[in-house]
Amino acid sequence: MLFTSFDNVGLLKVLNFLESHESEYLSGQDLSDVLKISRVAVWKHIEKIRSLGYKIDSKQKRGYKFVNRTERLLPWEITKKNKAKFIGRRIYYFDEIDSTQDFALQLSTNNKENGTIIIAEKQKHGKGRLDRKWYSPDGGIWLSIIIHPKFEISDTTIIPLLVSLALCESIKKKYGIKTNVKWPNDITINGKKVAGMLIDTTIQGNKIENLVLGVGINFAINTTQIQKRLQNTPNFYGVTSLFPVKNRASKMELLLQFLVQLEKGINDLTEGKKLQIIKKWSDNTDIFGKSISINTGNGKISGIVKKIDSEGALVIKTRNKTEKIFVGDVVLR
Ligand code: BTN
């Protein structure tokens, strides 16, 4: 099931009318007369609205009454409250999809999709970094965002830092929960992964032309199965969820905050405030001074983490020299 921020006119007419008359029962005939749609269409829209998780009461001879909004991250609910300027101008919502990242990649070259969000309740074949599988059951926030940035290629290493920082700050702001950033792009709580991101780019000349940012947040999911399935995979260090499964915390609040923080981070990078991003990221990590191993693709390097340098590289002191690492998977020793 796909919904977007730019269609569903009939459904939204009914929904908005019911919501703005929250305290009243409205008959099917009245809705049909006022909204100028058939009674059958009114009934069909109300059934659909209910199937999306809104609570609509109905009483014989009186009609329908709006009771509760849905918990789902539906496009028009995001649009209503989104304070970001370009992120989220268009939104595609799926109750289930193979991967929001794949869908976003197909759309990403179209000019009008700059800032577009693709979001899903669950993914059947969610993708993680380095061709790993990303488990995406109900209860998480799984989204991809298309960005046509004005960044230099050399900014590529800063992007994961600014995104993870935006998420870390949003979680702190909304729920007071302290998370840590783990280089290059994980968010952890008590040393276990609670969110991750995937960045796909296409390059033109020395500019990044298209960027698709995939973000997976274990918001309120059951991690026991995931833990069991993943515990023997290389570099796995534990998985956790922000909240337990039945928690009533609002995903929408976190999403809206994240969109604003992310847009701010992107503007900062566009304005050349790289060092500021690195400094803030460094204030939110506990990795400095730790003994780690890192798989770089060119073999394994072990040493003590010194800092993130001005290019976003991880600086490690090995037994006999100092190494700068741009890509890899960090494992604490
Ligand atoms: C990682 O840490 O390995 C990156 C995980 C990224 C997962 C997100 S969920 C939304 C988007 N769609 C995908 O298929 N993957 C990303």
Short mmCIF file of N, CA, C and O and ligand atoms in Angstrom, two decimals, residues 98-102 123 125-130 132-134 136 141-144 185-186 193 195-198 213-217, ligand 1:
data_model
loop_
_atom_site.label_atom_id
_atom_site.label_comp_id
_atom_site.label_asym_id
_atom_site.label_seq_id
_atom_site.Cartn_x
_atom_site.Cartn_y
_atom_site.Cartn_z
N ASP A 98 10.20 -3.60 -0.12
CA ASP A 98 11.45 -4.36 -0.05
C ASP A 98 12.51 -3.52 0.66
O ASP A 98 13.08 -3.92 1.66
N SER A 99 12.78 -2.34 0.10
CA SER A 99 13.78 -1.45 0.69
C SER A 99 13.48 -0.01 0.27
O SER A 99 13.38 0.27 -0.93
N THR A 100 13.36 0.88 1.21
CA THR A 100 13.13 2.31 0.88
C THR A 100 14.32 2.85 0.09
O THR A 100 14.18 3.73 -0.74
N GLN A 101 15.51 2.28 0.37
CA GLN A 101 16.72 2.76 -0.29
C GLN A 101 16.66 2.47 -1.79
O GLN A 101 16.98 3.33 -2.60
N ASP A 102 16.24 1.26 -2.13
CA ASP A 102 16.15 0.91 -3.56
C ASP A 102 15.12 1.79 -4.25
O ASP A 102 15.35 2.27 -5.37
N GLN A 123 10.26 -3.29 6.23
CA GLN A 123 10.93 -3.63 4.97
C GLN A 123 11.17 -5.13 4.92
O GLN A 123 11.55 -5.74 5.92
N HIS A 125 13.31 -6.57 2.59
CA HIS A 125 14.72 -6.80 2.29
C HIS A 125 15.52 -5.53 2.56
O HIS A 125 16.16 -4.98 1.65
N GLY A 126 15.46 -5.06 3.80
CA GLY A 126 16.20 -3.86 4.19
C GLY A 126 17.69 -4.09 3.99
O GLY A 126 18.20 -5.19 4.22
N LYS A 127 18.38 -3.04 3.53
CA LYS A 127 19.81 -3.16 3.24
C LYS A 127 20.65 -2.43 4.27
O LYS A 127 20.36 -1.28 4.62
N GLY A 128 21.70 -3.08 4.74
CA GLY A 128 22.64 -2.43 5.64
C GLY A 128 23.92 -2.09 4.88
O GLY A 128 24.02 -2.34 3.68
N ARG A 129 24.90 -1.52 5.59
CA ARG A 129 26.18 -1.22 4.96
C ARG A 129 26.89 -2.51 4.57
O ARG A 129 26.64 -3.56 5.17
N LEU A 130 27.81 -2.40 3.65
CA LEU A 130 28.67 -3.50 3.23
C LEU A 130 27.85 -4.75 2.85
O LEU A 130 28.19 -5.86 3.26
N ARG A 132 25.16 -5.90 3.92
CA ARG A 132 24.53 -6.68 4.98
C ARG A 132 23.03 -6.52 4.91
O ARG A 132 22.51 -5.57 4.34
N LYS A 133 22.33 -7.46 5.58
CA LYS A 133 20.88 -7.39 5.66
C LYS A 133 20.53 -6.46 6.82
O LYS A 133 21.26 -6.44 7.82
N TRP A 134 19.44 -5.70 6.69
CA TRP A 134 19.01 -4.84 7.79
C TRP A 134 17.59 -5.25 8.20
O TRP A 134 16.65 -5.11 7.43
N SER A 136 14.09 -5.04 9.56
CA SER A 136 13.23 -3.85 9.64
C SER A 136 11.79 -4.22 9.95
O SER A 136 10.90 -4.06 9.11
N ILE A 141 11.75 2.98 12.63
CA ILE A 141 11.62 4.08 11.66
C ILE A 141 12.61 3.77 10.55
O ILE A 141 13.83 3.75 10.77
N TRP A 142 12.08 3.48 9.38
CA TRP A 142 12.92 3.09 8.24
C TRP A 142 12.68 4.10 7.13
O TRP A 142 11.57 4.15 6.60
N LEU A 143 13.66 4.90 6.82
CA LEU A 143 13.42 5.91 5.79
C LEU A 143 14.65 6.18 4.94
O LEU A 143 15.78 5.93 5.38
N SER A 144 14.39 6.67 3.74
CA SER A 144 15.47 7.14 2.87
C SER A 144 15.13 8.55 2.45
O SER A 144 13.95 8.88 2.27
N ASN A 185 29.18 5.60 11.18
CA ASN A 185 27.78 6.04 11.13
C ASN A 185 26.80 5.20 11.93
O ASN A 185 25.68 4.95 11.48
N ASP A 186 27.20 4.81 13.11
CA ASP A 186 26.25 4.09 13.97
C ASP A 186 25.89 4.96 15.17
O ASP A 186 26.65 5.85 15.56
N LYS A 193 24.08 -1.25 19.17
CA LYS A 193 23.61 -0.41 18.05
C LYS A 193 22.10 -0.19 18.10
O LYS A 193 21.33 -1.12 18.19
N ALA A 195 20.79 2.51 15.94
CA ALA A 195 20.46 3.07 14.64
C ALA A 195 21.69 3.03 13.74
O ALA A 195 22.83 3.04 14.22
N GLY A 196 21.42 2.98 12.43
CA GLY A 196 22.53 2.97 11.48
C GLY A 196 22.12 3.70 10.22
O GLY A 196 20.94 3.98 10.02
N MET A 197 23.10 4.05 9.42
CA MET A 197 22.73 4.71 8.17
C MET A 197 23.60 4.25 7.00
O MET A 197 24.70 3.74 7.19
N LEU A 198 23.00 4.44 5.85
CA LEU A 198 23.58 3.96 4.62
C LEU A 198 23.59 5.15 3.67
O LEU A 198 22.59 5.85 3.58
N LEU A 213 20.20 8.98 1.35
CA LEU A 213 20.56 8.70 2.73
C LEU A 213 19.53 7.75 3.32
O LEU A 213 18.34 8.08 3.38
N GLY A 214 19.96 6.57 3.73
CA GLY A 214 19.04 5.60 4.35
C GLY A 214 19.29 5.57 5.84
O GLY A 214 20.44 5.42 6.28
N VAL A 215 18.22 5.72 6.61
CA VAL A 215 18.39 5.72 8.07
C VAL A 215 17.46 4.68 8.67
O VAL A 215 16.27 4.61 8.36
N GLY A 216 18.02 3.84 9.52
CA GLY A 216 17.23 2.83 10.22
C GLY A 216 17.33 3.06 11.71
O GLY A 216 18.43 3.09 12.27
N ILE A 217 16.17 3.26 12.35
CA ILE A 217 16.17 3.50 13.81
C ILE A 217 15.34 2.40 14.48
O ILE A 217 14.15 2.23 14.18
C1 BTN B 1 23.84 0.00 8.62
O1 BTN B 1 24.10 0.39 9.77
O2 BTN B 1 24.34 -1.04 8.17
C2 BTN B 1 22.94 0.85 7.76
C3 BTN B 1 21.50 0.53 7.98
C4 BTN B 1 20.57 1.35 7.12
C5 BTN B 1 19.15 0.85 7.17
C6 BTN B 1 18.20 1.77 6.50
S1 BTN B 1 16.52 1.41 6.87
C7 BTN B 1 15.97 2.51 5.64
C8 BTN B 1 16.90 2.36 4.46
N1 BTN B 1 16.43 1.32 3.59
C9 BTN B 1 17.27 0.28 3.56
O3 BTN B 1 17.09 -0.76 2.89
N2 BTN B 1 18.31 0.51 4.36
C10 BTN B 1 18.24 1.81 4.98
#
